XYZ file of C-alpha atoms in Angstrom:
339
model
C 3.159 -19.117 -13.706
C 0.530 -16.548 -12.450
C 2.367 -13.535 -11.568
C 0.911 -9.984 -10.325
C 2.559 -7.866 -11.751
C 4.664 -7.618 -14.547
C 7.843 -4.833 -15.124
C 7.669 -1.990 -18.302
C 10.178 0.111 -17.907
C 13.069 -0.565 -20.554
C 15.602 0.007 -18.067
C 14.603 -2.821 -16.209
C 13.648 -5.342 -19.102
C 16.323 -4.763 -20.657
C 19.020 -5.406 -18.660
C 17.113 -8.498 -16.655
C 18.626 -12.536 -17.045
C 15.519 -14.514 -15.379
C 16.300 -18.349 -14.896
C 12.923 -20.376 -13.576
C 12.559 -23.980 -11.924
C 10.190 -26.193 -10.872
C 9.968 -27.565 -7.138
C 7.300 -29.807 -6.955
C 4.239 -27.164 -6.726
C 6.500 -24.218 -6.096
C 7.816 -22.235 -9.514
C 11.120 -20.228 -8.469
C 12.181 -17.328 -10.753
C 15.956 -15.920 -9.784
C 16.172 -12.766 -12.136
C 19.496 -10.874 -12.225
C 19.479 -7.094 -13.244
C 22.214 -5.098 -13.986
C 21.969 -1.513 -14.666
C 23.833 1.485 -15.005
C 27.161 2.944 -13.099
C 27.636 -0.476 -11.596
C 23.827 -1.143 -10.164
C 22.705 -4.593 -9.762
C 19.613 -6.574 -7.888
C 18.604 -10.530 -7.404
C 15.170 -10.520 -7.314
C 14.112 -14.084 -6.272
C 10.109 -15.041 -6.472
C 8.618 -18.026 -5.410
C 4.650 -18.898 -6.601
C 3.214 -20.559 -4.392
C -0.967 -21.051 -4.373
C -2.562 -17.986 -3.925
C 0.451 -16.077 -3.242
C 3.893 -14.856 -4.150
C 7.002 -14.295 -2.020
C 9.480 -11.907 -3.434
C 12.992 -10.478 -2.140
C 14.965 -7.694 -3.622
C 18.421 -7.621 -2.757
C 21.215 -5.106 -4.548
C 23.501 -2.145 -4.795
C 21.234 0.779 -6.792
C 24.124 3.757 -7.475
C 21.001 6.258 -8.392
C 17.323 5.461 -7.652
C 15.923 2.691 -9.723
C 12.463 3.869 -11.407
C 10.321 1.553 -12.285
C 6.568 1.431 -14.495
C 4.586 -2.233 -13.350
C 1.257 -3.506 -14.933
C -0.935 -4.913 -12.552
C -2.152 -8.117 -13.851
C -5.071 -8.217 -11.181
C -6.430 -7.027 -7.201
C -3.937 -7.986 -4.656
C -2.948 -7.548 -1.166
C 0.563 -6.561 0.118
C 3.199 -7.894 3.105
C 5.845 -5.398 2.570
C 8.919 -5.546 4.274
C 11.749 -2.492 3.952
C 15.546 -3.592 5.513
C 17.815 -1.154 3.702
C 16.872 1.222 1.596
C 13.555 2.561 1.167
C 10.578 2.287 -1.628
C 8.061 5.013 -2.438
C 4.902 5.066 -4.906
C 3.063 8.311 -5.795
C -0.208 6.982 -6.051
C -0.243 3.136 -4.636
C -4.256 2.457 -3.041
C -5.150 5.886 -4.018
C -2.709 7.501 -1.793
C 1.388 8.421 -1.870
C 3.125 5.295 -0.375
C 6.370 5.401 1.251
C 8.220 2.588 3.396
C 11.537 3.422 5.170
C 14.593 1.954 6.308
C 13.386 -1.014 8.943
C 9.385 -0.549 8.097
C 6.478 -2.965 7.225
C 3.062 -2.213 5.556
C 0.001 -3.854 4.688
C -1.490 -2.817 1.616
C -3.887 -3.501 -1.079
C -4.723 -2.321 -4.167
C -6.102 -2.847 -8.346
C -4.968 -0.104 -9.978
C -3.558 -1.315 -13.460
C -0.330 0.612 -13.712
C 1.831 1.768 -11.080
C 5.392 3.827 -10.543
C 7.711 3.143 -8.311
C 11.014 4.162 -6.975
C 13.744 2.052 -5.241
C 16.334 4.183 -3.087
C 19.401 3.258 -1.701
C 20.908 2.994 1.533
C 23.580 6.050 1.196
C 25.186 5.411 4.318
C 25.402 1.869 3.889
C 27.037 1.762 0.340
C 23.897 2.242 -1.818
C 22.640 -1.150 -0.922
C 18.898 -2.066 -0.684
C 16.856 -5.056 0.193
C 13.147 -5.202 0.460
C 11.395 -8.367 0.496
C 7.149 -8.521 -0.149
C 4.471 -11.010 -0.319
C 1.713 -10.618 -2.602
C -1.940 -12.342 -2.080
C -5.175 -12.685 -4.239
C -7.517 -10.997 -2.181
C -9.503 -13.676 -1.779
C -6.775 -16.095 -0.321
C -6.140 -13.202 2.138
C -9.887 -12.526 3.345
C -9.855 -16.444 4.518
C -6.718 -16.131 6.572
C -8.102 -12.782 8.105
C -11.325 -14.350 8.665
C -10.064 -17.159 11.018
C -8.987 -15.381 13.733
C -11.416 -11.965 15.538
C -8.704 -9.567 16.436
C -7.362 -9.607 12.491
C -10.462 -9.406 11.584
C -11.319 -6.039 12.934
C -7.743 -4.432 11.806
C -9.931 -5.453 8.587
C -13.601 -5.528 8.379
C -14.226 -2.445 7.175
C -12.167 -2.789 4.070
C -12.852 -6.236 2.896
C -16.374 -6.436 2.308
C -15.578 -3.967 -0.498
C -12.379 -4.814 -1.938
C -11.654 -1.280 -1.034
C -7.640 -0.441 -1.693
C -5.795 0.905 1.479
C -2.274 1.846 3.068
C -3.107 -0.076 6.755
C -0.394 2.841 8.477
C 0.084 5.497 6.551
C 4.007 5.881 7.875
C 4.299 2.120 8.607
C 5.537 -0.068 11.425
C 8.785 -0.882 12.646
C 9.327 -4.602 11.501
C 10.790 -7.058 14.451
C 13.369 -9.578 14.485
C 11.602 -11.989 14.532
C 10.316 -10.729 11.248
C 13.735 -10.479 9.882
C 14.685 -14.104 11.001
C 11.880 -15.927 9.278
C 12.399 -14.083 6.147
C 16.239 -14.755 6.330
C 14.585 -18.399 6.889
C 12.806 -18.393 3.778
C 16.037 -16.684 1.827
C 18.098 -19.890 3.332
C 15.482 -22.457 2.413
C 17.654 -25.627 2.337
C 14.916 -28.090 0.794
C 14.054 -29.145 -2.705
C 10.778 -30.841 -4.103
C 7.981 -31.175 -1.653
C 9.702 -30.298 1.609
C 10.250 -27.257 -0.081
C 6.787 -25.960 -0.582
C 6.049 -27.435 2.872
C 8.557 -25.323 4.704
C 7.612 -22.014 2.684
C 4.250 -22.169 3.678
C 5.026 -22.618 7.220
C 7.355 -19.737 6.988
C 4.946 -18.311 4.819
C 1.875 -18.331 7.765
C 4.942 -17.842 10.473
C 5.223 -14.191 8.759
C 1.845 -13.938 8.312
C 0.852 -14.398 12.540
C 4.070 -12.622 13.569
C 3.359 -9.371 10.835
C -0.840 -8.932 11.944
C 0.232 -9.339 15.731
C 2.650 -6.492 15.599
C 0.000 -4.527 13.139
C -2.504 -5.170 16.066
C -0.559 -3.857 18.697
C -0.100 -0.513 16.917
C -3.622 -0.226 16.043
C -4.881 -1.226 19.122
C -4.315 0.899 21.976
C -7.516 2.616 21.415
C -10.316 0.672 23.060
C -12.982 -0.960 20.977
C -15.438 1.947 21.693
C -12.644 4.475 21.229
C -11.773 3.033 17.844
C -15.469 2.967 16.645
C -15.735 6.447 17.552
C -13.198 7.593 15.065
C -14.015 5.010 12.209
C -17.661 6.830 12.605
C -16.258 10.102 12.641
C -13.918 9.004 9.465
C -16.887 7.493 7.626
C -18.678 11.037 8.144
C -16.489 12.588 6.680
C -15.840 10.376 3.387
C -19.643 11.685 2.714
C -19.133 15.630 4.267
C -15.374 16.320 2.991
C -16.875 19.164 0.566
C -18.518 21.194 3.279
C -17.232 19.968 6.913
C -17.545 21.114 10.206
C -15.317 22.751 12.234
C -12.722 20.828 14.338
C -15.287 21.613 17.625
C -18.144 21.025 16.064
C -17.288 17.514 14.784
C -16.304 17.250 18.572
C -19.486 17.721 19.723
C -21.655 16.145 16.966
C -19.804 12.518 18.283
C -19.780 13.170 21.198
C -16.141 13.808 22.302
C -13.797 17.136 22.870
C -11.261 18.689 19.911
C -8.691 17.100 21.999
C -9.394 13.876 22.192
C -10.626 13.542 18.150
C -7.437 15.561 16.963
C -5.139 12.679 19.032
C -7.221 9.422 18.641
C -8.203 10.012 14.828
C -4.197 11.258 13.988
C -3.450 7.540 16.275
C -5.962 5.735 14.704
C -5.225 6.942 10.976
C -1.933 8.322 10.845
C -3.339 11.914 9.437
C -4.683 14.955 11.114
C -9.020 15.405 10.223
C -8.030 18.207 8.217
C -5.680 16.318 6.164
C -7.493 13.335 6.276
C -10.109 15.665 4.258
C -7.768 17.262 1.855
C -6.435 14.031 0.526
C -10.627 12.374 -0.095
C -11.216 16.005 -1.565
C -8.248 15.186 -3.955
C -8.792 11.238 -4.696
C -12.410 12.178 -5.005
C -11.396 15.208 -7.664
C -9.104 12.598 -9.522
C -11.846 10.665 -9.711
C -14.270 13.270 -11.312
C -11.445 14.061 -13.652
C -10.710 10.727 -14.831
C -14.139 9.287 -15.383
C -15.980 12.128 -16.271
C -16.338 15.437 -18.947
C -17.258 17.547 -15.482
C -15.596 21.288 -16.186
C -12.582 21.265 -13.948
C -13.508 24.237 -12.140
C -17.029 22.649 -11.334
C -14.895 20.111 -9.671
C -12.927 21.955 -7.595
C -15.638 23.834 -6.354
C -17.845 20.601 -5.812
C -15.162 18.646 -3.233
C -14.429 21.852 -1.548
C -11.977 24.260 -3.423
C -13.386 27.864 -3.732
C -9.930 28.827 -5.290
C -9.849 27.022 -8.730
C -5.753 27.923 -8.739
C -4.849 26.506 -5.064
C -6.920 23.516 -6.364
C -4.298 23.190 -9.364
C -1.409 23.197 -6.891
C -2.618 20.871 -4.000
C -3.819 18.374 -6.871
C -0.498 18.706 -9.036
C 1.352 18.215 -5.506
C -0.434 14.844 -4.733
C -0.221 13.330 -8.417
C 2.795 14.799 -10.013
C 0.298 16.120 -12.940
C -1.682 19.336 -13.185
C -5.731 18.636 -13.551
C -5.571 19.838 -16.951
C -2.833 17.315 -18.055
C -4.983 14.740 -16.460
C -8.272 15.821 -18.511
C -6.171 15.923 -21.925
C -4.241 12.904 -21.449
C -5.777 10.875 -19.203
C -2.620 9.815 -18.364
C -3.272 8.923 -14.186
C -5.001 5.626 -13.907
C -8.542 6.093 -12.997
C -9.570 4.017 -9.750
C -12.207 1.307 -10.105
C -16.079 3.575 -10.189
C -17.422 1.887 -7.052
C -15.403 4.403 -5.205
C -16.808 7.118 -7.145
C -20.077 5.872 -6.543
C -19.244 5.422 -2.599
C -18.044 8.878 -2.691
């Protein structure tokens, strides 16, 4: 049974009852966990090739943190219906998915945190539900159909982790009824597997074509615009120009770049360039022996202790802690190198 991840927190290990079966070519894994003050969660995976369904459903009494090992790249359907999940560092940025949101994501990191919240005004419950795909298995889905593709193309040709809307999307009914569909499967053996992969590429369509539609009210040449102006700025966050003059060097006013990039991205320019200067800083830390004020100074922080507090902030660590422990995973070097 190829799995993606794998749980290391005690709190969770502990206290888990996993019982597995075998439907033709699916493997189904219904894990009970019961944890303190009366929590509890089913967690019910089915493997499928190439990917993994997974729903969450429980009462949490107190946040439920949790440590996972990545076993390998992957790419993200994530679903939120009560309750809410939030990462500090998931694809090299803070994730967070609320009450009623979706998210495509990817990433490879090899460990990751994070929390599970509960619904408080709906008697602590939570349910999430998630589908996780080898990268690979994703890029020939994407690549069948143009308009996916260009939600897309700039990240897959490098395996390159991302968060596809920073807040999220509101997820649809129709979403909720096929995944209440595949929680109500009412086959065995091989009409089993059949009707979770139709459900499966169901979720799939229905998921991209709401993703589309809030990523594409920009026009084609509007969008280009600001993946330009974004892509100048991955190599210029140390030293960039001003709001105006980024205007003018592409070609547009400060009013249309500070609406269409925040549209387009989710972030403002400005804090579209404090976060690279930080992932880029982590970076430096992580992988190299580079004196930490050297690398404050070199992705754009003349103040060596306002460096300390934005990065601490972001990553929950100070840069020193990181140096001496080396605690933070390190992202994979060809984003250094693309930096």
């Amino acid at each position: 049974m190829d799995t993606f991840f794998e749980f290391l927190s005690p709190e969770v290990l502990d206290n888990c009852q996993t019982e597995v079966q075998q439907h033709a070519s699916v493997i189904q894994a219904d894990t009970i966990w019961r944890g303190q003050q009366g929590s509890s969660a089913t967690i019910t995976d089915y493997f499928l090739d190439g990917y993994q369904l997974s729903s969450m459903t429980g009462r949490l009494h107190q946040p439920l943190q949790a440590e996972l090992e990545v076993l390998g790249p992957w790419v993200g359907m994530l679903f939120q219906f009560t309750g809410g999940v939030e990462s500090r560092s998931c694809a090299n940025r803070p994730l967070h998915l609320g009450e009623g949101r979706q998210n495509i994501v990817a990433d490879q990191t090899t460990r990751n945190h994070y929390t599970f919240r509960p619904q408080q005004s709906t008697g602590q419950q939570f349910h999430m539900f998630a589908v996780h795909l080898k990268p690979e298995f994703f890029r020939n889905l994407v690549i069948s159909n143009d308009e996916w593709l260009r939600l897309h193309e700039r990240r897959l040709s490098g395996n390159e982790p991302f968060v596809l809307v920073p807040d999220g999307a509101p997820a649809s009914a129709a979403t909720r009824a096929i995944i209440q569909q595949i929680a109500e499967c009412p086959y065995s053996g091989a009409l089993k597997k059949m009707f979770l992969e139709a459900r499966f590429l169901d979720l799939f369509v229905e998921q991209h074509e709401q993703m589309a539609r809030a990523l594409t009210r920009l026009s084609t040449q509007e969008r280009d615009l600001f993946y330009a102006i974004r892509d100048f700025l991955d190599c210029h966050y140390a030293q960039p120009p001003s709001l105006l003059e980024l205007a003018r060097q592409f070609g547009t006013n400060d009013f249309k770049l500070k609406k269409g990039f925040k549209q387009l991205f989710g972030t403002t320019v400005f804090g579209y360039v404090a976060e690279r200067r930080l992932t880029i800083a982590q970076q430096l830390i992580a992988l190299t022996e580079q004196p930490l004020q050297d690398v404050a100074e070199s992705v754009g922080f003349s103040n060596p202790a306002h460096f300390a507090t934005a990065f601490k902030r972001k990553f929950g660590v100070a840069p020193s802690q990181l140096r001496r422990s080396r605690h933070v995973a390190a992202p994979a070097e060809p984003w250094l190198q693309r930096a």
